Coordinates of C-alpha atoms and ligand atoms in Angstrom, one line a residue:
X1072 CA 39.5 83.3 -35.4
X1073 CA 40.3 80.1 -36.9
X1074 CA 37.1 78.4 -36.9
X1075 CA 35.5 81.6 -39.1
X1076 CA 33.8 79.8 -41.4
X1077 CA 35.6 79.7 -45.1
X1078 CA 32.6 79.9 -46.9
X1079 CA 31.4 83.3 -46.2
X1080 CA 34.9 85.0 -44.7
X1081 CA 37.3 86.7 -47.0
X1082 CA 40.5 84.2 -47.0
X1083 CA 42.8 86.8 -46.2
X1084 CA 41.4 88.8 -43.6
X1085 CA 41.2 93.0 -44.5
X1086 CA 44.2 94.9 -43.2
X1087 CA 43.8 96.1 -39.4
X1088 CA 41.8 99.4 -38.8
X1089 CA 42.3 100.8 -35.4
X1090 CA 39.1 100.6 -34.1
X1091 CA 39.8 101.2 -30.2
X1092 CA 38.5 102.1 -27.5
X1093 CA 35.6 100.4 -28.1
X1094 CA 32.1 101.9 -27.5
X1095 CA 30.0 98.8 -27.4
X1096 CA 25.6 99.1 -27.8
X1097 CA 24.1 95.8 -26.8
X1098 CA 20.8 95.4 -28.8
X1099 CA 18.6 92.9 -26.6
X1100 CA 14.8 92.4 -27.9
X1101 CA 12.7 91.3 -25.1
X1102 CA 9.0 89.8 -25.6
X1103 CA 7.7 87.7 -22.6
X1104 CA 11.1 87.6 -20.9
X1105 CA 10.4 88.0 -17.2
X1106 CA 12.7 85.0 -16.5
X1107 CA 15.1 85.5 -18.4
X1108 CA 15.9 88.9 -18.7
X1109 CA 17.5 89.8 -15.4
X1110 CA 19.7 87.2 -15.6
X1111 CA 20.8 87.6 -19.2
X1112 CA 21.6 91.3 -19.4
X1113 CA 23.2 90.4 -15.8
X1114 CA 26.0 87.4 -17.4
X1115 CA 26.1 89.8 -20.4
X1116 CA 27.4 92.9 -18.8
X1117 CA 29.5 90.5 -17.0
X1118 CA 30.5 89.2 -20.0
X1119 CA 31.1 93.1 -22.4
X1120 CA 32.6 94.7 -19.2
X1121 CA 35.5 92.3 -20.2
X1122 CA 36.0 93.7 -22.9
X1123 CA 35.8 97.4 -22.4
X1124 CA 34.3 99.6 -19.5
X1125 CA 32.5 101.8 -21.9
X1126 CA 29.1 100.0 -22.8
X1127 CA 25.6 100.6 -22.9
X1128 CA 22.6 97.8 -23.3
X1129 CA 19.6 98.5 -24.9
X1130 CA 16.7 96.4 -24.1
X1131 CA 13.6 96.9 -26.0
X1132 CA 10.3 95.3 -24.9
X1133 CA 8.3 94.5 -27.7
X1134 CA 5.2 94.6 -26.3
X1135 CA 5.4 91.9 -23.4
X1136 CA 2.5 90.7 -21.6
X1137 CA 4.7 89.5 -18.4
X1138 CA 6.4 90.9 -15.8
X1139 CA 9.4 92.0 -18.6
X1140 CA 8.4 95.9 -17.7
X1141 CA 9.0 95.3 -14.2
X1142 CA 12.5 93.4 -14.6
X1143 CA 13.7 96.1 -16.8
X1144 CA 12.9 98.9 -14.4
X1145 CA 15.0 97.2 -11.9
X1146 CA 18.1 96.4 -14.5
X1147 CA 18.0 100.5 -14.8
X1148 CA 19.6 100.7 -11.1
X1149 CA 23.1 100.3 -11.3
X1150 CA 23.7 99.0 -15.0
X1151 CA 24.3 100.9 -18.3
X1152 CA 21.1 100.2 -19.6
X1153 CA 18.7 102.2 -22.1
X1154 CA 15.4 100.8 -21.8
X1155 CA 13.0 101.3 -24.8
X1156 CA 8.9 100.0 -24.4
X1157 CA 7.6 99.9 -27.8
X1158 CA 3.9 100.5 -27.8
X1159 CA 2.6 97.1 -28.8
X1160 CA 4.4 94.0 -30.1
X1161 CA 5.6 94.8 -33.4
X1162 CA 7.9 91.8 -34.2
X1163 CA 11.3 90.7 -33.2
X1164 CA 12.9 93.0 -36.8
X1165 CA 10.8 95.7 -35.2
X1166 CA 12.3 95.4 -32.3
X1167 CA 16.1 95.0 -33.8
X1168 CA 15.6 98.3 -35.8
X1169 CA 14.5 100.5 -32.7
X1170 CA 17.6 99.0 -30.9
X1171 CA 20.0 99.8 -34.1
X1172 CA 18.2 103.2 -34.8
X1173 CA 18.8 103.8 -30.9
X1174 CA 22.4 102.7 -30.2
X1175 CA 25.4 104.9 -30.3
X1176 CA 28.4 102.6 -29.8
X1177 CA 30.9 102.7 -32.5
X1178 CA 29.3 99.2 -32.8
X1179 CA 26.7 97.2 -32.2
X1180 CA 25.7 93.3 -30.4
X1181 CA 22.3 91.5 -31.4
X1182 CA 21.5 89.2 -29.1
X1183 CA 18.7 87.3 -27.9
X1184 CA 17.5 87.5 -24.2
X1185 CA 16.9 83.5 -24.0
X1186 CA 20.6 83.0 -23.5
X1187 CA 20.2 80.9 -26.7
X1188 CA 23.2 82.9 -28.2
X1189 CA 26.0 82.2 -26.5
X1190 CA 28.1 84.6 -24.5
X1191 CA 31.3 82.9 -24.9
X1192 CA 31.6 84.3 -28.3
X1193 CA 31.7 87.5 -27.7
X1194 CA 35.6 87.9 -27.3
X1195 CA 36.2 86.1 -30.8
X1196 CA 33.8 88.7 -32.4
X1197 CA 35.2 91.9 -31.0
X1198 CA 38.7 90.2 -32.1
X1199 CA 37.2 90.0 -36.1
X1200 CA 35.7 93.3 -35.7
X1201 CA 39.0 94.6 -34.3
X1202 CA 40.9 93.2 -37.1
X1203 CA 38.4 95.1 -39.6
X1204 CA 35.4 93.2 -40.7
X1205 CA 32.2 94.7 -40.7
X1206 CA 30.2 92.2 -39.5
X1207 CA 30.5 89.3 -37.6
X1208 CA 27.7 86.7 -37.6
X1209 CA 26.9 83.4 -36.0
X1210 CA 25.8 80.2 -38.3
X1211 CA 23.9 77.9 -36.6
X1212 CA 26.1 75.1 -37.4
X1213 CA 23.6 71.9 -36.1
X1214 CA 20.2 72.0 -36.5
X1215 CA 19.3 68.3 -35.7
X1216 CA 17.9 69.1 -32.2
X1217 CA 15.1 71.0 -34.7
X1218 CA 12.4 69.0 -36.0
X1219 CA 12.7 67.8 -39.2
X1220 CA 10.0 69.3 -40.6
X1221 CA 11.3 72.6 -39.5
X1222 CA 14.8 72.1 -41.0
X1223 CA 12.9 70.9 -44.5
X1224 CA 10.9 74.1 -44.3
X1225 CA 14.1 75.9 -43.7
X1226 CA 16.2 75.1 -46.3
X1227 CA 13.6 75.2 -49.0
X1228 CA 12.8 78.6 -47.9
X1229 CA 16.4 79.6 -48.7
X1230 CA 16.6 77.6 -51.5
X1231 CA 14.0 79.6 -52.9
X1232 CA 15.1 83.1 -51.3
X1233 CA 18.6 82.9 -53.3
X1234 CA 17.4 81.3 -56.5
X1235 CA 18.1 83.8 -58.9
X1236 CA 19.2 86.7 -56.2
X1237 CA 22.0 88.8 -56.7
X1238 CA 22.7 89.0 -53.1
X1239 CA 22.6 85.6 -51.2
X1240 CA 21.6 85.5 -48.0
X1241 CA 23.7 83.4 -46.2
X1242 CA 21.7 80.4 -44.9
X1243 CA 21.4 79.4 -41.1
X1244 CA 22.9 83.1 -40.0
X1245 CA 20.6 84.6 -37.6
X1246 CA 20.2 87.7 -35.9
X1247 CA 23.3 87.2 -33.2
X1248 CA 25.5 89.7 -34.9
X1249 CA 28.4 92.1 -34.0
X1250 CA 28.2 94.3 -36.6
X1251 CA 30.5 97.6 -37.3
X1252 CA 28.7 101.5 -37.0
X1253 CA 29.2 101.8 -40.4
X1254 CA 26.9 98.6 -40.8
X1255 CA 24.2 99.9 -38.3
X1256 CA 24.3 103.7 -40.3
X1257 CA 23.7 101.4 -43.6
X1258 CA 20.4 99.8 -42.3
X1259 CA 19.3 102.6 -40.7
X1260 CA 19.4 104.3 -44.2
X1261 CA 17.2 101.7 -45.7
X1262 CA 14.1 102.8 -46.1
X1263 CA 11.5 100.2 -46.1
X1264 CA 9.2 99.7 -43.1
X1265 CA 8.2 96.0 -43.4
X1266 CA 12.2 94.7 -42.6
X1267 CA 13.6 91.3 -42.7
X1268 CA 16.6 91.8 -41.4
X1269 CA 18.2 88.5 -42.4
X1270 CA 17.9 90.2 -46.2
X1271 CA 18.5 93.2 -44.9
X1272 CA 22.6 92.5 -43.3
X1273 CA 23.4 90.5 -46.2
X1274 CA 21.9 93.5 -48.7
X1275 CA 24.1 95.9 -47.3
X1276 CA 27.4 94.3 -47.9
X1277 CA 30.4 95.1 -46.1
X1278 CA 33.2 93.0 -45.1
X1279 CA 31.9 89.7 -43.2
X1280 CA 32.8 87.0 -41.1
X1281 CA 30.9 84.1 -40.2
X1282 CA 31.5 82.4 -36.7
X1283 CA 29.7 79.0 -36.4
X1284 CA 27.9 78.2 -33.0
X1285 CA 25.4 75.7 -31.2
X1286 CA 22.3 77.3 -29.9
X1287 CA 21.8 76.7 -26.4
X1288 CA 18.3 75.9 -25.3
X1289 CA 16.4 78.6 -23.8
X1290 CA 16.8 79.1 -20.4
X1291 CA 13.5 80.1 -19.6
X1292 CA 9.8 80.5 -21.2
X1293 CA 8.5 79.6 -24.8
X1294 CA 10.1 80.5 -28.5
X1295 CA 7.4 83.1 -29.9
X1296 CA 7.9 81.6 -33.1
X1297 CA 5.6 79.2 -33.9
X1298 CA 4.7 77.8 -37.2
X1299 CA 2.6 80.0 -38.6
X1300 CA 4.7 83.6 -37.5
X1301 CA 7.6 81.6 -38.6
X1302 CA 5.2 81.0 -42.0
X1303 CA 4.8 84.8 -42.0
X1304 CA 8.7 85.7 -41.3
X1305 CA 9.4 83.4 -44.5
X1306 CA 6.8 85.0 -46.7
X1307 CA 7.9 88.1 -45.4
X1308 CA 11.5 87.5 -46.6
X1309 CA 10.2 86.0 -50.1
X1310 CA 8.1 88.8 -50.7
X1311 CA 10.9 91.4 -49.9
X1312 CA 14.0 89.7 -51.5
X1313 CA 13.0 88.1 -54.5
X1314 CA 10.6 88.4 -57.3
X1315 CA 10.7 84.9 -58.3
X1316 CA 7.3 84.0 -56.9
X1317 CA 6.0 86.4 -59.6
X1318 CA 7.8 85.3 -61.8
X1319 CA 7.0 81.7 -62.2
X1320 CA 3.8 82.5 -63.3
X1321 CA 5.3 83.5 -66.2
X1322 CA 6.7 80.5 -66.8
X1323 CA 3.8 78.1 -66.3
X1324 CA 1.6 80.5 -68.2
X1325 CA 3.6 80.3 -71.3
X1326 CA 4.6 76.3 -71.0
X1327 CA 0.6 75.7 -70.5
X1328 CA -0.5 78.3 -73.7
X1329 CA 2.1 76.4 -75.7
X1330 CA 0.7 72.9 -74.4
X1331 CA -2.8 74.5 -75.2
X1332 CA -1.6 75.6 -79.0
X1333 CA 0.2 71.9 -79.8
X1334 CA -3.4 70.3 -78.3
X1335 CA -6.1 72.8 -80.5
X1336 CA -3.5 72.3 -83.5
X1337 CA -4.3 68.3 -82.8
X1338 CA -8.0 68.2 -82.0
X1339 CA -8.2 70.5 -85.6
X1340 CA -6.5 68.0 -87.5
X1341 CA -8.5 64.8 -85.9
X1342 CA -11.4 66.6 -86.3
X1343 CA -10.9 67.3 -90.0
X1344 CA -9.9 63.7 -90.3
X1345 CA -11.8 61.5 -88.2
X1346 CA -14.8 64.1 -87.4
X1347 CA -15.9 64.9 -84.2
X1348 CA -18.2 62.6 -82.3
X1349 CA -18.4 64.8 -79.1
X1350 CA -16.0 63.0 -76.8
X1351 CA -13.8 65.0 -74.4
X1352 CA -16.4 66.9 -72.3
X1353 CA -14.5 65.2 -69.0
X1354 CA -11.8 66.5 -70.3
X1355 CA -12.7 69.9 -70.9
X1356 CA -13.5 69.8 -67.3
X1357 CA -11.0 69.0 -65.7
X1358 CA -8.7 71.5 -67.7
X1359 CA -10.9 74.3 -66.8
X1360 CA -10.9 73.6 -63.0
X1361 CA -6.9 73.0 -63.0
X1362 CA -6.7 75.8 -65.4
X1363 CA -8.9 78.4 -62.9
X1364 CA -7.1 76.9 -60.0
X1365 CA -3.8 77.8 -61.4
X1366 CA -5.0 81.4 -61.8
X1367 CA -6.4 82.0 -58.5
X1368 CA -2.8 81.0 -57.1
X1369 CA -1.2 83.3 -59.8
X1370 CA -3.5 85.9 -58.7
X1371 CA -2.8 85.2 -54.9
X1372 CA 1.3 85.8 -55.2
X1373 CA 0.2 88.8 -57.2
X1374 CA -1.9 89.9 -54.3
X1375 CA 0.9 89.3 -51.5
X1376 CA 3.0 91.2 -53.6
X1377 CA 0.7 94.3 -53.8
X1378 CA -0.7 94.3 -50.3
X1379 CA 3.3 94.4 -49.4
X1380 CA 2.9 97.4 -51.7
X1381 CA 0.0 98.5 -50.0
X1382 CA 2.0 98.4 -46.8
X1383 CA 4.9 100.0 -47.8
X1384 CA 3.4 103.0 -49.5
X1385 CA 1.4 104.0 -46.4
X1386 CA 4.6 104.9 -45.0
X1387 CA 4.0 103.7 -41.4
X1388 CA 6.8 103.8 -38.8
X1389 CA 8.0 100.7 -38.4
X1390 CA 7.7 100.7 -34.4
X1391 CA 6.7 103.1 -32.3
X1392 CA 8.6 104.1 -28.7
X1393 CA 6.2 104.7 -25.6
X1394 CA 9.0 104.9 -23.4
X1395 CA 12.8 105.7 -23.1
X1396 CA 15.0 105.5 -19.9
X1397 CA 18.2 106.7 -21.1
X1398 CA 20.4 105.6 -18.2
X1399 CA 23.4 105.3 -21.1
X1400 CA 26.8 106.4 -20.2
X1401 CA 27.5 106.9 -24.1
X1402 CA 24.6 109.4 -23.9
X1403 CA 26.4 112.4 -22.6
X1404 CA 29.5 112.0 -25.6
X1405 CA 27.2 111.2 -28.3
X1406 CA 26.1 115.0 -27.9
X1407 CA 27.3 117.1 -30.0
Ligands
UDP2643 N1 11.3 88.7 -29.6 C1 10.8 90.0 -29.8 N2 9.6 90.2 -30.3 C2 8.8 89.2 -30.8 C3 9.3 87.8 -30.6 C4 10.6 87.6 -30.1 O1 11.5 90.9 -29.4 O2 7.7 89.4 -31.3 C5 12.6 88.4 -29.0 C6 12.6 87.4 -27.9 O3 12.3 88.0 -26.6 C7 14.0 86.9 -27.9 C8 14.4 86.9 -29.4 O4 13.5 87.9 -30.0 O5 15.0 87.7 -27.2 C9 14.2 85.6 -30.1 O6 12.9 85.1 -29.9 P1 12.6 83.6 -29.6 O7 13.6 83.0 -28.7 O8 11.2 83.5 -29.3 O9 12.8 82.9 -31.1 P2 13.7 81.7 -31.5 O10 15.0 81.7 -30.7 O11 12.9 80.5 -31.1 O12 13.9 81.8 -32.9
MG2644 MG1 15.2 82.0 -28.7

């Protein structure tokens, strides 16, 4: 509890709410995980039956190409596992939302199958969550072992996420969460099908804690993020959480028709003074290609912005389930 981080936690923690027994879902999203995953939902059980015997984990294959299927199937024998196959890969937020729409715990884990978010924490989260916050999160507190032009990408991206936006997302928190039902019945309310969840926790609000924590390195296999899906995730963000993009345009059009106003008002006077001997043509072309280049960009954010539109009105799900092994022992109470 002490090291929760003072920027983002209340400084006096909200007054106790009795939130025992606990009822605990374990989200785990799972794309090209064969190696990893039996061991990882393995150490995690280990790791939740600590802190209460009623549990489920719900491990959603997001359209893996490996042997993930297979390891799943053999997790269902003997652990309280619900295993979900989406239909194709549809993303890692995708993936999240099944697992959240899915759950029934009175609250629910993120956590990656790479062993990248470390188990450890888990007793200091239910503690917070115990004690009557929402949500808690981990911060990735070092990012040096990232390359630097990943961590210059990064906080640029955030930079320009929060400028001007009501609700900040709170930089360097990922998707390892503990998060309250309350908080999982908020984002399952949200309606919008294109979801980046890092917007989407800090949108809803609640009471929050951050907890700051070293990634590990992956155990096993590849990150699926490269540059360019991590390009996409960022665009993604920026198109769903700020208008500023849109903006801007704005902005430069009116400084640049003001510049063009002042430079008319001076050729008219030279002209009427000095005459005009025809100079300038190099000039004139160079303004018009900067000036049509500028549009075509100003049209391109316009066009991200309306094929996000585009998207969102075709009212899409934002996953779909091909399979469901419910071997959950929080099935049977969740009935009504
Ligand atoms: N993941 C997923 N769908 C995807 C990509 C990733 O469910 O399309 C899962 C992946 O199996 C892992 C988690 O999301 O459990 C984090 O992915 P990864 O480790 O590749 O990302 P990184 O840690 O590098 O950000
Ligand atoms: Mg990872």
């Amino acid at each position: 509890m002490n090291d929760a981080h003072a920027d983002y936690a209340p400084a006096a923690p909200p007054a106790a709410l009795p939130r025992a027994p606990l009822k605990l879902s374990c989200i785990v999203p799972a794309h090209n995980e064969e190696a990893n995953l039996e061991p990882f939902v393995r150490a995690l059980a280990e790791a939740v039956r600590a802190l209460t015997p009623e549990f489920e984990i719900v491990i959603v294959n997001d359209g893996s190409r490996d042997g993930t299927h297979e390891a799943a199937l053999r997790l269902l024998q003997g652990l309280p596992v619900r295993y979900l196959a989406l239909s194709r890969n549809f993303g890692k937020e995708a993936a999240l939302s099944a697992g959240i729409d899915h759950a029934r715990g009175n609250a629910v884990l993120l956590i990656d199958a790479d062993f990248q978010h470390p188990l450890a924490m888990l007793p200091q989260m239910h503690e917070l969550w115990a004690m009557g916050y929402d949500m808690v999160y981990g911060v990735i507190a070092d990012r040096t072992a990232e390359g630097s032009a990943k961590r210059l990408g990064t906080s640029l991206f955030y930079r320009l996420l929060n400028s001007g936006n009501k609700v900040k997302v709170p930089p360097h928190a990922g998707d390892f969460r503990w998060m309250d039902r309350r908080v999982a019945e908020a984002l399952k309310s949200l309606p919008e099908h294109h979801r980046f969840m890092k917007g989407l926790y800090a949108w809803v609000g609640f009471k929050t804690a951050a907890l700051p924590f070293v990634p590990q390195d992956r155990a096993a296999g590849a990150s699926s993020f490269n540059l360019r899906r991590l390009g996409s995730l960022a665009l993604l963000g920026l198109t769903s959480f700020t208008t500023l993009p849109l903006r801007v345009w704005s902005v430069v059009g009116s400084v640049v028709a003001l510049v063009a106003l002042g430079y008319g008002a001076w050729i008219t006077v030279e002209t009427l003074m000095f005459g005009n001997d025809l100079a300038g043509w190099p000039t004139l072309a160079a303004g018009i290609m900067l000036f049509s280049g500028v549009q075509l960009m100003s049209i391109g954010v316009l066009g991200e912005y309306i094929g996000r539109i585009y998207d969102e009105v075709k009212h899409r799900p934002s996953y779909l389930v091909a399979r469901d092994e419910d071997h959950s022992p929080l099935r049977e109470r969740s009935r009504p």
